[in-house]
Short mmCIF file of C-alpha atoms in Angstrom, two decimals:
data_model
loop_
_atom_site.label_atom_id
_atom_site.label_comp_id
_atom_site.label_asym_id
_atom_site.label_seq_id
_atom_site.Cartn_x
_atom_site.Cartn_y
_atom_site.Cartn_z
CA MET A 244 -7.15 -34.90 -30.53
CA SER A 245 -7.11 -37.83 -28.12
CA ILE A 246 -4.82 -37.87 -25.19
CA LEU A 247 -3.14 -41.01 -25.55
CA LEU A 248 -1.74 -38.83 -28.95
CA VAL A 249 -0.48 -35.90 -26.10
CA GLN A 250 0.51 -38.32 -24.09
CA PHE A 251 2.69 -39.92 -27.04
CA LEU A 252 4.16 -36.90 -27.78
CA ARG A 253 4.47 -35.67 -24.13
CA VAL A 254 7.25 -38.62 -24.11
CA GLU A 255 9.15 -38.56 -27.09
CA GLY A 256 9.14 -34.06 -26.36
CA LEU A 257 7.49 -33.44 -28.78
CA VAL A 258 4.19 -31.73 -26.91
CA GLU A 259 5.36 -27.98 -27.00
CA ASP A 260 4.84 -28.75 -31.17
CA LEU A 261 1.30 -28.54 -30.22
CA PHE A 262 0.82 -25.86 -27.75
CA LEU A 263 2.53 -22.83 -28.08
CA GLN A 264 5.48 -21.85 -25.24
CA LYS A 265 7.85 -19.10 -26.05
CA GLU A 266 9.32 -16.52 -23.94
CA TYR A 267 8.37 -13.34 -23.05
CA GLU A 268 10.01 -10.25 -21.40
CA LEU A 269 8.52 -7.92 -18.64
CA GLY A 270 10.05 -4.22 -17.71
CA PHE A 271 9.81 -1.64 -15.66
CA THR A 272 12.01 1.35 -14.95
CA TYR A 273 10.64 1.82 -11.30
CA THR A 274 12.16 4.75 -8.94
CA ARG A 275 13.44 4.74 -5.67
CA SER A 276 13.44 6.83 -3.38
CA THR A 277 16.24 6.93 -0.73
CA GLY A 278 14.86 8.77 2.23
CA PRO A 279 17.10 10.69 4.13
CA VAL A 280 19.56 7.72 6.10
CA VAL A 281 20.68 5.61 2.65
CA GLY A 282 20.22 8.49 0.87
CA LYS A 283 22.88 10.10 3.06
CA PHE A 284 24.98 7.09 2.39
CA LEU A 285 24.92 7.33 -1.19
CA THR A 286 25.96 10.57 -1.94
CA GLY A 287 28.85 10.08 0.71
CA LEU A 288 29.93 7.56 -2.05
CA LYS A 289 29.01 9.53 -4.76
CA ASN A 290 32.28 12.05 -2.92
CA LYS A 291 34.61 8.78 -2.14
CA LYS A 292 32.90 8.87 1.76
CA ILE A 293 32.08 5.78 4.00
CA PHE A 294 29.07 7.04 6.10
CA GLY A 295 27.35 4.49 8.45
CA ASN A 296 25.45 5.70 12.05
CA ARG A 297 25.66 4.62 15.44
CA GLY A 298 22.94 3.21 17.44
CA SER A 299 21.23 3.35 20.77
CA ASP A 300 24.10 0.76 21.96
CA GLY A 301 26.29 2.79 20.95
CA ARG A 302 27.91 0.61 18.19
CA VAL A 303 28.41 2.63 14.12
CA ILE A 304 26.34 0.65 12.40
CA VAL A 305 27.33 0.26 7.69
CA PRO A 306 25.96 0.88 6.09
CA PRO A 307 23.71 3.35 8.88
CA MET A 308 20.30 1.95 8.78
CA GLU A 309 16.84 3.79 9.29
CA TYR A 310 15.69 2.51 12.30
CA ASP A 311 18.46 1.15 15.98
CA PRO A 312 17.33 -2.68 16.38
CA GLU A 313 16.82 -1.84 19.10
CA THR A 314 14.64 0.96 20.28
CA PHE A 315 12.74 1.17 16.75
CA GLN A 316 14.02 5.10 17.03
CA PRO A 317 15.10 6.67 14.12
CA LEU A 318 18.51 7.03 13.74
CA ASN A 319 20.20 10.23 12.97
CA ASP A 320 23.32 10.41 14.27
CA PHE A 321 25.80 9.95 11.36
CA VAL A 322 29.83 8.66 11.41
CA GLN A 323 31.92 8.84 8.64
CA VAL A 324 33.98 5.90 8.76
CA SER A 325 38.13 4.74 6.59
CA ASP A 326 37.25 3.65 3.55
CA ALA A 327 40.25 0.88 5.58
CA GLY A 328 39.32 -2.11 7.09
CA MET A 329 38.77 -5.79 7.97
CA ILE A 330 38.47 -9.31 6.15
CA GLU A 331 36.31 -10.62 9.23
CA SER A 332 34.93 -13.47 6.75
CA TRP A 333 34.94 -14.35 2.93
CA CYS A 334 34.39 -16.70 0.20
CA TRP A 335 35.85 -17.37 -2.95
CA VAL A 336 34.95 -17.19 -6.10
CA ALA A 337 36.88 -19.53 -8.25
CA GLU A 338 35.82 -19.51 -11.72
CA PRO A 339 33.45 -16.01 -11.98
CA ARG A 340 29.98 -16.62 -13.90
CA PRO A 341 28.66 -13.55 -16.19
CA ALA A 342 26.27 -12.82 -12.90
CA HIS A 343 29.43 -11.56 -10.95
CA PRO A 344 30.74 -7.80 -10.14
CA SER A 345 34.17 -9.39 -11.47
CA ALA A 346 35.12 -11.12 -14.36
CA VAL A 347 37.95 -12.24 -12.39
CA PRO A 348 38.07 -14.34 -9.92
CA PHE A 349 37.49 -12.68 -6.09
CA ALA A 350 36.20 -13.23 -3.14
CA TRP A 351 33.27 -12.17 -1.08
CA VAL A 352 33.47 -9.79 1.86
CA MET A 353 32.36 -8.93 5.13
CA ILE A 354 34.65 -6.23 6.13
CA LYS A 355 34.44 -4.33 9.10
CA LEU A 356 35.63 -0.70 9.03
CA ASP A 357 37.66 0.89 10.82
CA GLY A 358 35.51 3.41 12.87
CA ALA A 359 32.39 0.58 11.96
CA ASP A 360 30.79 -2.10 14.54
CA ILE A 361 29.14 -4.29 12.02
CA SER A 362 30.82 -5.13 8.80
CA MET A 363 29.28 -5.08 5.21
CA ILE A 364 29.43 -6.65 2.43
CA HIS A 365 31.92 -6.28 -0.50
CA HIS A 366 34.30 -8.23 -2.68
CA VAL A 367 38.16 -7.68 -2.48
CA VAL A 368 39.89 -8.83 -6.13
CA THR A 369 43.44 -9.94 -6.01
CA ASP A 370 45.79 -12.46 -7.35
CA GLU A 371 47.12 -13.64 -4.13
CA PRO A 372 44.17 -15.92 -2.77
CA SER A 373 45.64 -17.11 -0.07
CA ARG A 374 46.18 -13.87 1.82
CA VAL A 375 42.24 -13.65 1.71
CA VAL A 376 41.90 -14.56 5.52
CA THR A 377 40.09 -13.57 8.16
CA GLY A 378 42.40 -10.50 10.12
CA ALA A 379 43.66 -9.24 5.87
CA ARG A 380 43.33 -5.85 6.27
CA VAL A 381 41.70 -4.14 2.69
CA LYS A 382 41.51 -0.92 1.44
CA ALA A 383 38.82 0.77 -1.02
CA SER A 384 39.65 1.22 -4.91
CA TRP A 385 36.77 4.06 -6.49
CA ILE A 386 36.26 3.98 -9.06
CA ASP A 387 36.85 7.70 -11.04
CA GLN A 388 33.55 8.87 -11.96
CA PRO A 389 31.78 8.03 -8.73
CA VAL A 390 27.53 8.31 -9.50
CA GLY A 391 26.23 7.24 -5.26
CA LEU A 392 25.60 3.98 -5.51
CA ILE A 393 27.55 1.15 -3.56
CA SER A 394 29.56 -0.04 -7.12
CA ASP A 395 30.69 3.06 -6.61
CA ILE A 396 33.91 1.81 -4.59
CA ARG A 397 35.06 -0.49 -7.91
CA TYR A 398 36.27 -3.24 -5.19
CA PHE A 399 38.59 -3.43 -2.38
CA VAL A 400 42.27 -4.66 -2.34
CA LEU A 401 44.56 -6.09 0.35
CA GLU A 402 46.89 -3.74 2.01
CA LYS A 403 50.45 -4.10 1.25
CA MET B 220 -17.24 -11.63 16.13
CA GLY B 221 -15.63 -12.65 19.35
CA GLU B 222 -14.21 -9.97 22.05
CA LEU B 223 -14.95 -6.22 21.46
CA ALA B 224 -12.21 -4.08 20.06
CA ALA B 225 -11.74 -0.85 19.86
CA VAL B 226 -9.44 2.03 17.73
CA VAL B 227 -8.10 3.64 19.91
CA GLY B 228 -5.22 5.90 17.82
CA ILE B 229 -4.91 7.25 14.09
CA GLY B 230 -2.50 8.09 12.16
CA GLN B 231 -1.99 9.15 8.29
CA THR B 232 0.39 10.87 6.34
CA LYS B 233 -0.22 13.87 3.77
CA TYR B 234 -1.43 12.20 0.67
CA ALA B 235 0.70 13.75 -2.18
CA SER B 236 1.62 12.85 -5.59
CA ARG B 237 5.37 12.73 -4.76
CA ARG B 238 6.85 11.29 -1.55
CA GLY B 239 10.13 11.94 -3.30
CA ASP B 240 11.90 12.78 1.21
CA VAL B 241 10.99 9.68 2.84
CA SER B 242 11.88 5.88 2.07
CA ILE B 243 8.89 3.34 1.99
CA ALA B 244 10.67 2.73 5.49
CA GLY B 245 10.30 6.46 6.04
CA LEU B 246 6.59 6.28 4.74
CA VAL B 247 5.07 3.89 6.69
CA ARG B 248 6.87 4.68 9.95
CA GLU B 249 5.01 8.52 9.43
CA ALA B 250 1.54 6.90 9.71
CA ALA B 251 2.63 4.38 12.82
CA GLY B 252 4.12 6.68 14.63
CA ASN B 253 0.88 9.47 14.26
CA ALA B 254 -0.97 6.24 15.55
CA LEU B 255 0.41 5.89 18.09
CA GLU B 256 1.35 9.77 19.38
CA ASP B 257 -2.32 9.27 18.16
CA ALA B 258 -3.26 6.73 20.56
CA ASP B 259 -0.94 7.70 23.41
CA LEU B 260 1.68 4.76 23.26
CA GLY B 261 4.99 3.69 22.32
CA PHE B 262 6.12 0.55 19.95
CA LYS B 263 6.94 -1.82 23.37
CA ASP B 264 2.81 -1.49 23.60
CA ILE B 265 2.22 -3.56 20.20
CA ASP B 266 1.60 -7.32 20.46
CA ALA B 267 1.64 -7.64 17.04
CA VAL B 268 1.72 -5.61 13.70
CA VAL B 269 -0.41 -6.00 10.52
CA ILE B 270 0.96 -4.13 6.91
CA GLY B 271 -1.28 -4.90 3.95
CA LYS B 272 -0.44 -3.17 0.49
CA ALA B 273 -1.79 -3.51 -3.72
CA PRO B 274 0.16 -5.92 -5.86
CA ASP B 275 4.49 -5.62 -5.55
CA MET B 276 4.69 -4.69 -9.16
CA PHE B 277 3.54 -1.34 -7.80
CA GLU B 278 7.02 -0.40 -6.79
CA GLY B 279 8.80 -3.54 -7.03
CA VAL B 280 9.92 -4.44 -4.14
CA VAL B 281 9.12 -7.93 -3.18
CA MET B 282 7.70 -9.26 0.18
CA PRO B 283 8.00 -5.18 1.35
CA GLU B 284 6.96 -6.25 4.40
CA ILE B 285 10.85 -8.27 5.17
CA TYR B 286 12.56 -4.90 5.12
CA LEU B 287 9.65 -2.67 6.93
CA THR B 288 10.39 -4.70 10.44
CA ASP B 289 12.27 -2.22 12.36
CA ALA B 290 10.59 0.63 10.52
CA LEU B 291 7.05 -0.89 12.17
CA GLY B 292 8.58 -1.41 15.86
CA ALA B 293 8.32 -5.15 14.91
CA ASN B 294 11.33 -7.16 15.71
CA GLY B 295 11.36 -9.72 17.66
CA LYS B 296 7.37 -9.71 17.39
CA PRO B 297 4.72 -11.12 15.41
CA MET B 298 4.00 -9.39 11.68
CA LEU B 299 1.75 -10.96 8.60
CA ARG B 300 1.16 -9.21 5.88
CA VAL B 301 -2.36 -9.22 4.28
CA HIS B 302 -3.15 -8.96 0.43
CA THR B 303 -6.81 -8.49 -1.29
CA ALA B 304 -5.93 -6.00 -4.09
CA GLY B 305 -7.46 -2.07 -3.57
CA SER B 306 -9.86 -3.83 -0.95
CA VAL B 307 -6.26 -4.68 0.83
CA GLY B 308 -6.81 -1.83 3.71
CA GLY B 309 -9.65 -3.12 4.42
CA SER B 310 -9.14 -6.42 4.73
CA THR B 311 -6.18 -6.16 6.86
CA ALA B 312 -7.64 -4.21 9.65
CA LEU B 313 -9.70 -6.84 9.29
CA VAL B 314 -7.54 -8.85 9.80
CA ALA B 315 -6.30 -6.96 12.69
CA ALA B 316 -9.34 -6.45 14.37
CA SER B 317 -8.82 -10.34 13.82
CA HIS B 318 -6.21 -10.58 15.78
CA VAL B 319 -7.57 -8.73 19.13
CA GLN B 320 -11.37 -9.47 19.07
CA SER B 321 -9.86 -13.71 19.05
CA GLY B 322 -8.03 -13.03 22.43
CA THR B 323 -4.53 -13.67 20.46
CA PHE B 324 -3.65 -10.32 20.95
CA ARG B 325 -4.26 -7.17 23.00
CA ARG B 326 -2.97 -4.55 20.89
CA VAL B 327 -2.34 -4.25 17.67
CA LEU B 328 -0.53 -1.73 15.46
CA THR B 329 -1.89 -2.37 11.59
CA VAL B 330 -0.45 -0.29 8.44
CA THR B 331 -1.60 0.08 4.81
CA PHE B 332 1.01 1.69 2.38
CA GLU B 333 1.63 2.46 -1.50
CA LYS B 334 4.30 4.53 -2.86
CA GLN B 335 2.21 5.19 -6.59
CA SER B 336 5.30 7.57 -7.51
CA GLU B 337 8.59 4.46 -7.36
CA SER B 338 5.97 3.39 -10.30
CA ASN B 339 3.20 3.46 -12.48
CA ALA B 340 0.15 1.58 -11.30
CA MET B 341 -1.64 1.27 -14.69
CA TRP B 342 1.51 -0.37 -16.52
CA ALA B 343 0.90 -2.89 -13.29
CA LEU B 344 -2.66 -3.54 -13.54
CA SER B 345 -2.11 -3.41 -17.19
CA SER B 346 1.21 -5.38 -18.37
CA PRO B 347 2.10 -6.98 -21.57
CA GLN B 348 1.07 -10.26 -21.82
CA PRO B 349 2.37 -12.47 -25.29
CA PHE B 350 -0.51 -13.76 -27.87
CA SER B 351 -3.10 -11.04 -26.44
CA VAL B 352 -4.40 -7.27 -27.30
CA HIS B 353 -2.49 -5.70 -24.96
CA LEU B 354 -5.76 -2.23 -24.20
CA ASN B 355 -3.13 -0.64 -21.23
CA ALA B 356 -6.28 -0.17 -20.03
CA GLY B 357 -5.75 0.02 -15.86
CA ALA B 358 -8.55 -0.13 -13.41
CA GLY B 359 -10.11 2.78 -15.27
CA GLY B 360 -10.45 1.23 -18.95
CA TYR B 361 -11.73 -2.62 -16.65
CA PHE B 362 -14.89 -0.36 -14.74
CA ALA B 363 -15.87 1.84 -17.44
CA PRO B 364 -17.82 -1.12 -19.17
CA ILE B 365 -19.25 -1.91 -16.20
CA ILE B 366 -20.47 1.83 -15.53
CA ARG B 367 -21.96 2.62 -19.13
CA GLU B 368 -24.06 -0.37 -17.76
CA TYR B 369 -25.41 0.66 -14.44
CA ILE B 370 -26.16 3.92 -16.14
CA ARG B 371 -27.95 2.52 -19.08
CA ARG B 372 -30.19 0.52 -16.36
CA SER B 373 -30.85 2.84 -14.06
CA ASN B 374 -31.31 5.14 -16.81
CA ALA B 375 -29.05 7.97 -14.51
CA PRO B 376 -29.06 11.83 -15.84
CA SER B 377 -25.23 11.82 -17.86
CA ASP B 378 -23.93 14.14 -15.04
CA ILE B 379 -23.90 12.43 -11.93
CA GLY B 380 -21.07 10.87 -11.93
CA ILE B 381 -19.66 15.04 -12.46
CA MET B 382 -21.71 15.62 -9.18
CA VAL B 383 -20.08 12.66 -7.73
CA ALA B 384 -16.76 14.06 -8.85
CA VAL B 385 -17.67 17.82 -7.50
CA LYS B 386 -19.12 17.24 -4.33
CA ASP B 387 -15.86 14.59 -2.97
CA ARG B 388 -13.96 16.68 -4.14
CA LEU B 389 -15.69 20.24 -1.79
CA HIS B 390 -14.83 17.21 0.99
CA GLY B 391 -11.29 16.65 0.19
CA ALA B 392 -11.01 20.76 0.65
CA ARG B 393 -11.89 20.04 4.09
CA ASN B 394 -9.34 17.77 4.85
CA PRO B 395 -5.78 18.89 5.18
CA LEU B 396 -4.40 15.64 4.63
CA SER B 397 -6.00 15.69 1.37
CA HIS B 398 -4.50 15.18 -1.86
CA LEU B 399 -6.19 17.19 -4.05
CA ASN B 400 -7.20 20.46 -3.01
CA LEU B 401 -9.69 21.89 -5.18
CA PRO B 402 -12.06 24.00 -3.73
CA ASN B 403 -12.54 25.40 -6.93
CA ILE B 404 -13.88 22.91 -8.22
CA SER B 405 -16.74 23.05 -11.18
CA HIS B 406 -19.62 21.23 -12.77
CA GLN B 407 -17.48 22.95 -16.49
CA GLU B 408 -14.36 22.14 -14.97
CA VAL B 409 -14.93 18.00 -14.64
CA GLU B 410 -17.35 18.04 -18.11
CA ASP B 411 -14.02 19.59 -19.66
CA SER B 412 -11.38 17.29 -18.78
CA MET B 413 -10.31 15.14 -20.77
CA MET B 414 -12.38 11.84 -21.97
CA LEU B 415 -10.20 8.94 -20.25
CA TRP B 416 -12.08 6.39 -21.03
CA ASP B 417 -15.12 6.73 -21.03
CA PRO B 418 -17.44 7.67 -19.78
CA ILE B 419 -14.54 8.41 -17.43
CA ARG B 420 -13.48 12.05 -17.76
CA PHE B 421 -9.97 12.70 -16.23
CA LEU B 422 -11.54 14.16 -12.96
CA GLU B 423 -14.27 11.81 -12.25
CA ALA B 424 -11.05 10.18 -11.93
CA CYS B 425 -8.52 8.45 -8.84
CA PRO B 426 -5.64 10.52 -8.21
CA SER B 427 -2.02 8.24 -8.14
CA SER B 428 -0.43 9.18 -4.50
CA ASP B 429 1.98 7.96 -2.25
CA GLY B 430 0.94 7.63 1.14
CA ALA B 431 0.38 5.20 4.14
CA CYS B 432 -2.28 4.97 6.97
CA ALA B 433 -1.88 3.10 10.17
CA MET B 434 -4.12 2.01 13.18
CA ILE B 435 -3.85 1.13 16.63
CA ILE B 436 -6.21 -1.37 17.69
CA ALA B 437 -7.20 -2.80 21.32
CA ASN B 438 -9.36 -5.03 23.25
CA GLU B 439 -12.09 -3.55 25.47
CA GLU B 440 -9.74 -3.59 28.49
CA LEU B 441 -6.83 -1.57 27.45
CA VAL B 442 -8.71 0.68 25.42
CA SER B 443 -8.95 3.13 28.06
CA GLU B 444 -5.21 3.59 28.11
CA SER B 445 -5.90 5.67 25.57
CA PRO B 446 -6.78 9.33 26.03
CA LYS B 447 -9.18 9.82 22.98
CA PRO B 448 -12.66 9.08 22.49
CA PRO B 449 -12.94 5.02 20.78
CA ALA B 450 -13.71 3.51 17.87
CA TRP B 451 -16.03 0.59 19.01
CA ILE B 452 -15.41 -1.94 16.10
CA LEU B 453 -19.43 -3.34 15.69
CA GLY B 454 -18.91 -5.38 12.78
CA GLY B 455 -16.24 -6.32 10.27
CA ALA B 456 -17.12 -9.01 6.90
CA MET B 457 -15.35 -9.91 3.98
CA ARG B 458 -16.97 -11.35 0.69
CA SER B 459 -15.19 -12.78 -2.59
CA GLU B 460 -15.81 -14.16 -6.05
CA PRO B 461 -14.15 -14.53 -9.02
CA THR B 462 -13.31 -12.14 -11.18
CA ILE B 463 -15.51 -13.94 -14.31
CA TYR B 464 -17.75 -16.24 -13.78
CA ALA B 465 -21.38 -17.49 -15.79
CA GLY B 466 -23.86 -14.74 -14.96
CA ARG B 467 -22.25 -12.68 -12.71
CA ASP B 468 -22.71 -9.10 -12.60
CA GLU B 469 -20.34 -7.05 -12.11
CA VAL B 470 -22.33 -3.53 -12.04
CA ASN B 471 -24.03 -5.31 -8.83
CA PRO B 472 -22.28 -7.61 -6.63
CA ARG B 473 -23.04 -10.01 -5.55
CA ALA B 474 -19.89 -10.33 -2.66
CA GLY B 475 -20.47 -7.07 -2.14
CA ARG B 476 -24.09 -7.39 -1.32
CA ASP B 477 -23.24 -10.13 1.12
CA CYS B 478 -20.73 -8.66 2.05
CA ALA B 479 -22.71 -5.96 3.48
CA LYS B 480 -25.35 -8.02 5.00
CA GLU B 481 -23.31 -9.81 7.09
CA VAL B 482 -21.42 -6.66 8.92
CA TYR B 483 -25.19 -5.17 8.55
CA ALA B 484 -26.35 -8.01 10.85
CA GLN B 485 -23.54 -8.49 13.40
CA ALA B 486 -24.41 -4.44 13.90
CA GLY B 487 -27.20 -4.22 14.24
CA ILE B 488 -28.54 -2.19 11.16
CA SER B 489 -31.80 -2.95 9.14
CA ASN B 490 -31.75 0.20 7.11
CA PRO B 491 -28.56 1.78 6.46
CA ARG B 492 -29.67 5.53 6.13
CA ARG B 493 -31.08 6.14 8.56
CA GLN B 494 -29.25 4.65 10.92
CA PHE B 495 -25.78 5.45 10.07
CA ASP B 496 -24.32 8.72 10.35
CA CYS B 497 -21.90 8.72 7.30
CA ALA B 498 -20.18 6.04 5.39
CA GLU B 499 -16.64 5.98 4.33
CA VAL B 500 -16.84 4.21 0.56
CA TYR B 501 -13.94 3.30 -2.17
CA VAL B 502 -15.50 5.20 -4.98
CA PRO B 503 -12.58 5.21 -7.11
CA PHE B 504 -13.97 6.48 -10.35
CA SER B 505 -17.41 8.52 -9.61
CA TRP B 506 -20.18 5.82 -10.97
CA TYR B 507 -19.45 3.70 -8.29
CA GLU B 508 -21.18 6.33 -6.11
CA PRO B 509 -24.62 5.08 -7.43
CA MET B 510 -23.71 1.92 -7.54
CA TRP B 511 -22.32 1.34 -4.30
CA LEU B 512 -25.54 3.28 -3.14
CA GLU B 513 -27.75 0.92 -4.32
CA ASN B 514 -25.44 -3.09 -3.86
CA LEU B 515 -24.59 -1.62 -0.02
CA GLY B 516 -28.28 -1.24 0.39
CA PHE B 517 -29.03 2.70 1.32
CA ALA B 518 -30.62 2.70 -2.15
CA ASP B 519 -33.23 1.08 -4.03
CA GLN B 520 -31.46 -0.70 -7.02
CA GLY B 521 -32.18 1.73 -10.03
CA GLU B 522 -32.26 4.53 -7.54
CA GLY B 523 -28.79 5.26 -6.36
CA TRP B 524 -28.38 7.96 -8.54
CA ARG B 525 -31.16 10.35 -7.08
CA LEU B 526 -29.14 10.21 -3.54
CA THR B 527 -26.48 11.83 -5.48
CA LEU B 528 -28.50 13.43 -7.47
CA ASP B 529 -30.41 15.49 -4.18
CA GLY B 530 -27.54 16.01 -2.06
CA ALA B 531 -27.87 13.78 0.58
CA THR B 532 -24.22 11.88 -0.19
CA SER B 533 -22.84 15.84 0.14
CA LEU B 534 -21.71 17.29 4.22
CA ASP B 535 -21.94 20.83 1.64
CA GLU B 536 -25.12 20.10 1.34
CA GLY B 537 -26.41 19.59 4.19
CA GLY B 538 -27.04 15.78 3.09
CA ASP B 539 -28.61 13.15 5.48
CA ILE B 540 -26.35 10.89 4.60
CA PRO B 541 -22.72 12.45 3.92
CA TRP B 542 -19.97 9.76 2.12
CA ASN B 543 -16.77 10.30 2.25
CA CYS B 544 -16.10 13.51 3.55
CA SER B 545 -12.82 13.07 3.54
CA GLY B 546 -12.81 13.98 0.01
CA GLY B 547 -12.57 9.84 -0.60
CA VAL B 548 -10.65 7.52 -2.78
CA LEU B 549 -11.07 10.88 -5.70
CA SER B 550 -8.82 13.34 -3.91
CA SER B 551 -5.88 10.62 -2.59
CA ASN B 552 -5.57 6.92 -3.32
CA PRO B 553 -2.06 5.16 -2.27
CA ILE B 554 -3.99 1.79 -3.16
CA GLY B 555 -2.80 -0.26 -0.59
CA ALA B 556 -3.97 2.53 1.81
CA SER B 557 -7.20 3.68 0.21
CA GLY B 558 -9.15 0.81 1.62
CA MET B 559 -7.74 1.38 5.57
CA ILE B 560 -8.29 5.40 4.93
CA ARG B 561 -11.72 4.59 4.61
CA PHE B 562 -11.76 2.37 7.56
CA ALA B 563 -9.98 4.81 9.01
CA GLU B 564 -11.81 7.68 8.55
CA ALA B 565 -14.94 6.35 9.73
CA ALA B 566 -13.60 5.83 12.75
CA ARG B 567 -12.40 9.74 13.06
CA GLN B 568 -16.17 10.13 12.55
CA VAL B 569 -17.87 8.56 15.33
CA ARG B 570 -14.72 9.59 17.65
CA GLY B 571 -15.85 13.06 16.82
CA ASP B 572 -12.47 14.07 15.81
CA ALA B 573 -12.63 14.38 11.83
CA ASP B 574 -11.90 18.10 12.60
CA GLN B 575 -13.30 20.35 9.28
CA HIS B 576 -14.96 17.28 7.51
CA GLN B 577 -16.33 15.85 11.52
CA VAL B 578 -20.28 15.46 10.43
CA GLU B 579 -22.29 16.51 14.01
CA ASN B 580 -22.55 14.09 16.22
CA ALA B 581 -21.52 11.01 14.21
CA GLN B 582 -22.70 7.66 16.84
CA LEU B 583 -22.24 4.99 13.93
CA ALA B 584 -20.48 4.43 10.35
CA LEU B 585 -19.62 2.16 7.32
CA GLY B 586 -16.17 1.94 5.71
CA HIS B 587 -15.97 -0.14 3.45
CA ALA B 588 -12.96 -1.08 0.95
CA TYR B 589 -13.03 -3.19 -2.64
CA GLY B 590 -10.87 -4.38 -5.35
CA GLY B 591 -9.56 -6.30 -7.83
CA GLY B 592 -13.05 -6.74 -10.65
CA ALA B 593 -14.59 -5.20 -7.36
CA GLN B 594 -14.55 -8.78 -6.31
CA PHE B 595 -12.80 -7.72 -2.69
CA PHE B 596 -15.18 -6.98 -0.45
CA SER B 597 -14.08 -5.75 2.51
CA MET B 598 -16.64 -3.37 4.99
CA TRP B 599 -16.67 -2.81 9.01
CA VAL B 600 -19.39 -0.84 11.00
CA VAL B 601 -18.33 1.64 14.06
CA GLY B 602 -19.80 3.38 16.66
CA ALA B 603 -19.08 6.21 19.56
CA ARG B 604 -21.13 4.06 21.81
CA LYS B 605 -19.82 0.70 23.28
CA PRO B 606 -22.18 -2.76 22.95
#
């Protein structure tokens, strides 16, 4: 086939009729070994408890980290924190798309849980978007049968 | 090669089919911590970190080095990821060595790992592609016809591969870190094991392992700050070639021959079998021992299998050039780390620190790795004596 003809078909958007182009899906179910730190956090969620750990500078990090960001030493001093806290920052999503964690309007939020020094990312669902502000109080809404994943916290809700 | 550099610390994990007790971070940290302890150093003494692993699809964690930064004490330091398929453990060590040899850094931590239990390397290597036949062959299926051609060319007895499989597992039984521990393995047992990819039987193939290996490489000035004897790096080389090209000799790849020639020239090796005290060579399938004996110049073309047959490569039989005293890839195979384990085990030998699999008074050793379709090669020569 002449190059000119291929170029013509390309311009006309017909080149795919000449050379096969097709979607294909590649998938594999991996395993995750979470280890003693992230594993502790996830196991806590299963019991509707939130654990952080204390860094070398005394700050409570939530979710817990395996190694101290300053000294690189393993962090083993676990601290249970509250499932309620304060919004540090937020981003309102007025029109959720299918990939979002909520079908109704929600806010991505950085939440500093009571007892924690580092804020954690999650989302808040509310029908009062004007109340989503830095400093607002929120509390976890747990699913009925937690399995040990971050989605065990269905979302956070604004405290009254 | 630039400035002198030496291995001053080595750390490995125990190799196992599944390390479910640790995350990937915990696994690499275990090896890095062991290497620092071996070198009597802390993370504060490290100037840069060089990490390597096999394809990301093996664990499904894309760019794992990013999340491993604090596990490896690399916050605020240069960190570099290396990838050259199965040879990556060797090439990572060479990149780390060149960081020091260039004079850019004084002391470098290098780490490699694989956590095969998180996935299935055979799937990752042979994922079904559209519009072509799905062989699901893995590495063994790729190498089997190449081995068949070696047997045809060399007229080797059909059980040479079985002998290598037994020999490396007996070596591995001396090594407490080894994944496989088969002190009673027999010729018959290997022969009776399932034929996976004719002519490769189940027991002629490497296991799937979780594990990590780490080394500390220091410049000449800092070598004395670590208490144990150093392994001086006397040469290092890498070579690559395409998977397929007209006239390619897959049985005896040119990149392997050229890489050996280069590293021998750097280290002053003219007769590898006589000059080396031992070698740690990447043999994931039994027949690659005689094939690499020839490719690396330890034997003439078509004669490699005779060394295996005569016990020349066996520690247990008192061979003159023991290969894979640690048990080799046939005993432990955390893929991304497997090449570095070869380099590290060569270094352990010349440091006189190989415990039950020590070659007496080893002074000079070869570390070797290969990857891809036997197309990436990395090698180093380490010695007990400062050049």
